[in-house]
PDB file of C-alpha atoms in Angstrom:
ATOM      1  CA  GLN D   1      24.181 -29.065  31.789  1.00 82.00           C
ATOM      2  CA  GLU D   2      27.445 -28.568  33.680  1.00 84.00           C
ATOM      3  CA  ALA D   3      26.515 -24.945  34.276  1.00 84.00           C
ATOM      4  CA  LEU D   4      23.255 -26.008  35.921  1.00 81.00           C
ATOM      5  CA  ILE D   5      25.079 -28.458  38.169  1.00 77.00           C
ATOM      6  CA  ALA D   6      27.636 -25.789  39.075  1.00 79.00           C
ATOM      7  CA  LEU D   7      24.811 -23.354  39.786  1.00 76.00           C
ATOM      8  CA  ARG D   8      23.392 -25.672  42.409  1.00 72.00           C
ATOM      9  CA  PHE D   9      26.717 -25.912  44.228  1.00 74.00           C
ATOM     10  CA  ALA D  10      27.515 -22.217  43.805  1.00 74.00           C
ATOM     11  CA  GLN D  11      24.206 -21.407  45.443  1.00 69.00           C
ATOM     12  CA  GLY D  12      25.378 -23.005  48.671  1.00 64.00           C
ATOM     13  CA  GLY D  13      22.968 -22.311  51.504  1.00 64.00           C
ATOM     14  CA  ASP D  14      21.631 -19.105  49.979  1.00 68.00           C
ATOM     15  CA  LYS D  15      18.019 -18.828  48.946  1.00 76.00           C
ATOM     16  CA  PRO D  16      17.557 -18.835  45.170  1.00 78.00           C
ATOM     17  CA  ASP D  17      16.361 -15.640  43.532  1.00 78.00           C
ATOM     18  CA  ALA D  18      13.622 -15.194  40.944  1.00 82.00           C
ATOM     19  CA  LYS D  19      16.043 -15.009  37.992  1.00 85.00           C
ATOM     20  CA  MET D  20      17.657 -18.291  38.954  1.00 85.00           C
ATOM     21  CA  ILE D  21      14.304 -20.053  39.325  1.00 87.00           C
ATOM     22  CA  GLN D  22      13.125 -18.623  36.006  1.00 89.00           C
ATOM     23  CA  ALA D  23      16.299 -19.841  34.264  1.00 89.00           C
ATOM     24  CA  LEU D  24      15.935 -23.329  35.745  1.00 90.00           C
ATOM     25  CA  VAL D  25      12.258 -23.541  34.755  1.00 92.00           C
ATOM     26  CA  ALA D  26      13.158 -22.419  31.228  1.00 93.00           C
ATOM     27  CA  ALA D  27      15.859 -25.113  31.062  1.00 93.00           C
ATOM     28  CA  ALA D  28      13.395 -27.681  32.437  1.00 94.00           C
ATOM     29  CA  THR D  29      11.039 -26.941  29.531  1.00 93.00           C
ATOM     30  CA  ALA D  30      13.817 -27.304  26.937  1.00 91.00           C
ATOM     31  CA  SER D  31      13.530 -29.842  24.151  1.00 92.00           C
ATOM     32  CA  ASP D  32      16.837 -31.380  25.269  1.00 92.00           C
ATOM     33  CA  ARG D  33      15.660 -34.005  27.772  1.00 92.00           C
ATOM     34  CA  THR D  34      19.064 -34.303  29.448  1.00 92.00           C
ATOM     35  CA  LEU D  35      19.216 -30.568  30.064  1.00 92.00           C
ATOM     36  CA  ALA D  36      15.619 -30.597  31.290  1.00 94.00           C
ATOM     37  CA  GLN D  37      16.306 -33.467  33.676  1.00 93.00           C
ATOM     38  CA  THR D  38      19.360 -31.680  35.092  1.00 91.00           C
ATOM     39  CA  ALA D  39      17.293 -28.533  35.597  1.00 92.00           C
ATOM     40  CA  LEU D  40      14.551 -30.510  37.365  1.00 92.00           C
ATOM     41  CA  ILE D  41      17.075 -32.206  39.636  1.00 90.00           C
ATOM     42  CA  THR D  42      18.632 -28.841  40.410  1.00 87.00           C
ATOM     43  CA  LEU D  43      15.207 -27.351  41.187  1.00 87.00           C
ATOM     44  CA  SER D  44      14.332 -30.228  43.489  1.00 86.00           C
ATOM     45  CA  ALA D  45      17.626 -29.846  45.364  1.00 82.00           C
ATOM     46  CA  LEU D  46      17.058 -26.151  46.091  1.00 81.00           C
ATOM     47  CA  ASP D  47      15.376 -24.852  49.195  1.00 79.00           C
ATOM     48  CA  LEU D  48      12.689 -23.180  47.147  1.00 80.00           C
ATOM     49  CA  PRO D  49      10.906 -20.371  49.024  1.00 79.00           C
ATOM     50  CA  ALA D  50       7.122 -20.761  49.096  1.00 79.00           C
ATOM     51  CA  ARG D  51       6.580 -17.628  47.008  1.00 81.00           C
ATOM     52  CA  PHE D  52       8.376 -19.274  44.061  1.00 83.00           C
ATOM     53  CA  ALA D  53       6.160 -22.379  43.923  1.00 83.00           C
ATOM     54  CA  GLY D  54       3.970 -20.706  41.290  1.00 86.00           C
ATOM     55  CA  LYS D  55       6.975 -20.411  38.980  1.00 88.00           C
ATOM     56  CA  LEU D  56       6.797 -24.203  38.578  1.00 90.00           C
ATOM     57  CA  ALA D  57       3.269 -24.047  37.122  1.00 90.00           C
ATOM     58  CA  PRO D  58       4.342 -24.108  33.434  1.00 90.00           C
ATOM     59  CA  LEU D  59       6.020 -27.457  34.027  1.00 93.00           C
ATOM     60  CA  LEU D  60       2.795 -28.971  35.356  1.00 94.00           C
ATOM     61  CA  SER D  61       1.198 -28.697  31.919  1.00 92.00           C
ATOM     62  CA  HIS D  62       4.305 -29.599  29.926  1.00 93.00           C
ATOM     63  CA  PRO D  63       3.578 -32.147  27.150  1.00 93.00           C
ATOM     64  CA  ASP D  64       6.117 -34.514  28.739  1.00 93.00           C
ATOM     65  CA  VAL D  65       4.197 -36.069  31.620  1.00 94.00           C
ATOM     66  CA  ASP D  66       7.433 -37.157  33.303  1.00 93.00           C
ATOM     67  CA  ARG D  67       8.402 -33.523  33.777  1.00 93.00           C
ATOM     68  CA  ALA D  68       5.013 -32.794  35.297  1.00 95.00           C
ATOM     69  CA  ARG D  69       5.409 -35.837  37.542  1.00 95.00           C
ATOM     70  CA  ALA D  70       8.780 -34.541  38.770  1.00 93.00           C
ATOM     71  CA  VAL D  71       7.234 -31.185  39.677  1.00 94.00           C
ATOM     72  CA  ILE D  72       4.259 -32.863  41.357  1.00 95.00           C
ATOM     73  CA  ASP D  73       6.736 -34.852  43.463  1.00 94.00           C
ATOM     74  CA  MET D  74       8.564 -31.632  44.350  1.00 91.00           C
ATOM     75  CA  LEU D  75       5.309 -29.984  45.393  1.00 92.00           C
ATOM     76  CA  ALA D  76       4.265 -33.053  47.384  1.00 92.00           C
ATOM     77  CA  HIS D  77       7.298 -32.593  49.623  1.00 89.00           C
ATOM     78  CA  ARG D  78       6.722 -28.892  50.122  1.00 86.00           C
ATOM     79  CA  ARG D  79       4.106 -28.399  52.817  1.00 83.00           C
ATOM     80  CA  THR D  80       3.156 -24.867  51.861  1.00 85.00           C
ATOM     81  CA  GLU D  81      -0.152 -23.310  50.944  1.00 88.00           C
ATOM     82  CA  GLU D  82       1.203 -22.375  47.510  1.00 89.00           C
ATOM     83  CA  ALA D  83       2.280 -25.944  46.764  1.00 90.00           C
ATOM     84  CA  THR D  84      -1.086 -27.302  47.882  1.00 92.00           C
ATOM     85  CA  GLU D  85      -2.953 -24.783  45.717  1.00 92.00           C
ATOM     86  CA  LEU D  86      -0.942 -25.817  42.656  1.00 93.00           C
ATOM     87  CA  LEU D  87      -1.646 -29.491  43.306  1.00 95.00           C
ATOM     88  CA  VAL D  88      -5.381 -28.831  43.736  1.00 95.00           C
ATOM     89  CA  GLN D  89      -5.317 -26.863  40.485  1.00 94.00           C
ATOM     90  CA  VAL D  90      -3.753 -29.844  38.698  1.00 96.00           C
ATOM     91  CA  VAL D  91      -6.442 -32.177  40.057  1.00 95.00           C
ATOM     92  CA  ALA D  92      -9.183 -29.747  39.026  1.00 94.00           C
ATOM     93  CA  GLU D  93      -7.929 -28.681  35.592  1.00 94.00           C
ATOM     94  CA  GLN D  94      -5.232 -30.891  34.054  1.00 94.00           C
ATOM     95  CA  ASP D  95      -5.717 -34.121  32.122  1.00 94.00           C
ATOM     96  CA  ILE D  96      -6.871 -37.048  34.237  1.00 95.00           C
ATOM     97  CA  ARG D  97      -3.454 -38.752  34.331  1.00 95.00           C
ATOM     98  CA  ARG D  98      -1.836 -35.674  35.875  1.00 96.00           C
ATOM     99  CA  ALA D  99      -4.886 -35.200  38.085  1.00 96.00           C
ATOM    100  CA  ARG D 100      -4.390 -38.673  39.560  1.00 96.00           C
ATOM    101  CA  LEU D 101      -0.706 -37.987  40.206  1.00 96.00           C
ATOM    102  CA  ALA D 102      -1.542 -34.725  41.977  1.00 96.00           C
ATOM    103  CA  ALA D 103      -4.350 -36.398  43.946  1.00 95.00           C
ATOM    104  CA  ASP D 104      -1.881 -38.998  45.216  1.00 95.00           C
ATOM    105  CA  ALA D 105       0.430 -36.159  46.265  1.00 94.00           C
ATOM    106  CA  LEU D 106      -2.422 -34.497  48.174  1.00 93.00           C
ATOM    107  CA  ARG D 107      -3.526 -37.593  50.096  1.00 89.00           C
ATOM    108  CA  GLY D 108      -3.140 -37.144  53.814  1.00 80.00           C
ATOM    109  CA  ARG D 109      -2.762 -33.370  53.646  1.00 83.00           C
ATOM    110  CA  LYS D 110      -5.183 -31.346  55.683  1.00 81.00           C
ATOM    111  CA  ASP D 111      -4.542 -28.028  53.969  1.00 85.00           C
ATOM    112  CA  GLY D 112      -6.395 -27.058  50.826  1.00 85.00           C
ATOM    113  CA  VAL D 113      -9.826 -28.182  52.005  1.00 88.00           C
ATOM    114  CA  SER D 114     -11.552 -24.982  50.873  1.00 88.00           C
ATOM    115  CA  SER D 115      -9.897 -25.209  47.436  1.00 91.00           C
ATOM    116  CA  LEU D 116     -10.971 -28.835  47.103  1.00 91.00           C
ATOM    117  CA  VAL D 117     -14.552 -27.944  48.066  1.00 90.00           C
ATOM    118  CA  ALA D 118     -14.634 -25.160  45.470  1.00 91.00           C
ATOM    119  CA  ALA D 119     -13.152 -27.450  42.801  1.00 92.00           C
ATOM    120  CA  LEU D 120     -15.642 -30.227  43.549  1.00 89.00           C
ATOM    121  CA  ALA D 121     -18.585 -27.827  43.487  1.00 89.00           C
ATOM    122  CA  LYS D 122     -17.533 -26.627  39.996  1.00 90.00           C
ATOM    123  CA  CYS D 123     -16.527 -30.023  38.628  1.00 88.00           C
ATOM    124  CA  ARG D 124     -18.598 -31.415  35.756  1.00 85.00           C
ATOM    125  CA  GLU D 125     -16.608 -34.595  35.021  1.00 87.00           C
ATOM    126  CA  SER D 126     -17.581 -37.683  36.999  1.00 85.00           C
ATOM    127  CA  GLU D 127     -14.106 -39.258  37.211  1.00 90.00           C
ATOM    128  CA  ARG D 128     -12.487 -36.001  38.328  1.00 91.00           C
ATOM    129  CA  ALA D 129     -15.321 -35.404  40.798  1.00 89.00           C
ATOM    130  CA  ARG D 130     -14.677 -38.842  42.320  1.00 90.00           C
ATOM    131  CA  LEU D 131     -10.993 -37.929  42.718  1.00 92.00           C
ATOM    132  CA  LEU D 132     -11.864 -34.666  44.449  1.00 92.00           C
ATOM    133  CA  ALA D 133     -14.506 -36.316  46.624  1.00 90.00           C
ATOM    134  CA  GLY D 134     -12.024 -39.006  47.662  1.00 90.00           C
ATOM    135  CA  LEU D 135      -9.578 -36.349  48.787  1.00 91.00           C
ATOM    136  CA  LEU D 136     -12.287 -34.550  50.738  1.00 89.00           C
ATOM    137  CA  ARG D 137     -13.594 -37.749  52.276  1.00 87.00           C
ATOM    138  CA  ALA D 138     -10.248 -38.212  54.027  1.00 82.00           C
ATOM    139  CA  THR D 139     -10.565 -34.763  55.603  1.00 81.00           C
ATOM    140  CA  SER D 140     -14.340 -34.658  56.033  1.00 78.00           C
ATOM    141  CA  SER D 141     -14.014 -33.865  59.728  1.00 79.00           C
ATOM    142  CA  ASP D 142     -12.218 -30.644  58.744  1.00 78.00           C
ATOM    143  CA  LEU D 143     -15.107 -29.372  56.609  1.00 84.00           C
ATOM    144  CA  SER D 144     -16.900 -26.361  58.032  1.00 86.00           C
ATOM    145  CA  ALA D 145     -20.679 -26.205  58.155  1.00 89.00           C
ATOM    146  CA  GLY D 146     -20.600 -23.711  55.284  1.00 90.00           C
ATOM    147  CA  GLN D 147     -18.496 -26.010  53.128  1.00 86.00           C
ATOM    148  CA  ARG D 148     -20.797 -28.960  53.816  1.00 85.00           C
ATOM    149  CA  ARG D 149     -23.791 -26.793  52.970  1.00 89.00           C
ATOM    150  CA  LYS D 150     -22.167 -25.651  49.723  1.00 88.00           C
ATOM    151  CA  LEU D 151     -21.604 -29.250  48.614  1.00 85.00           C
ATOM    152  CA  ARG D 152     -25.096 -30.301  49.700  1.00 86.00           C
ATOM    153  CA  ASP D 153     -26.764 -27.392  47.901  1.00 88.00           C
ATOM    154  CA  GLU D 154     -24.813 -28.071  44.704  1.00 85.00           C
ATOM    155  CA  ALA D 155     -25.720 -31.776  44.891  1.00 85.00           C
ATOM    156  CA  LEU D 156     -29.401 -30.981  45.391  1.00 88.00           C
ATOM    157  CA  GLU D 157     -29.354 -28.510  42.499  1.00 87.00           C
ATOM    158  CA  ARG D 158     -27.792 -31.125  40.223  1.00 82.00           C
ATOM    159  CA  LEU D 159     -30.310 -33.745  41.289  1.00 84.00           C
ATOM    160  CA  ALA D 160     -33.219 -31.387  40.725  1.00 86.00           C
ATOM    161  CA  SER D 161     -32.001 -30.320  37.285  1.00 83.00           C
ATOM    162  CA  GLY D 162     -31.003 -33.837  36.224  1.00 77.00           C
ATOM    163  CA  ARG D 163     -27.366 -32.847  35.696  1.00 72.00           C
ATOM    164  CA  GLU D 164     -24.606 -35.362  36.257  1.00 71.00           C
ATOM    165  CA  GLY D 165     -22.166 -35.280  39.136  1.00 68.00           C
ATOM    166  CA  ALA D 166     -24.490 -35.251  42.112  1.00 73.00           C
ATOM    167  CA  LYS D 167     -23.264 -38.629  43.382  1.00 76.00           C
ATOM    168  CA  ALA D 168     -19.689 -37.457  44.025  1.00 76.00           C
ATOM    169  CA  LEU D 169     -20.982 -34.392  45.846  1.00 75.00           C
TER     170      LEU D 169
END
């Protein structure tokens, strides 16, 4: 734990490298909650380059929801395409509790519209579809004609075939 704290201060203003991020993520997944919390705090204090956002993905599906919540909060404050993509992925694929947390982190962001459209078009769960639709509703003016058409066509196909999920679309 002390080594992780020292690592943060030793880093100074330098950008972290891949080995450091990998070590911190490994410590954040440890069974020792105190060590994991220190690693998460250290990760959140770093100026994490956008290309390393994907390294946080294993923590998003960690059995301890609090660890996932900490990473979702980190990603919410990083206004990068990579961070947005990870948050959309959580909304689209993780359990509904994590999906709600990630959806809250995405509210008000204008990036990720095309990923949200694709996720909503594929979504088969009504509650998750409502989450995705709510996020898109806030940015509906940013939808292209092609994206609107994609959602409309999917909704019409679901209505015609009697499948669920057309309402959210």
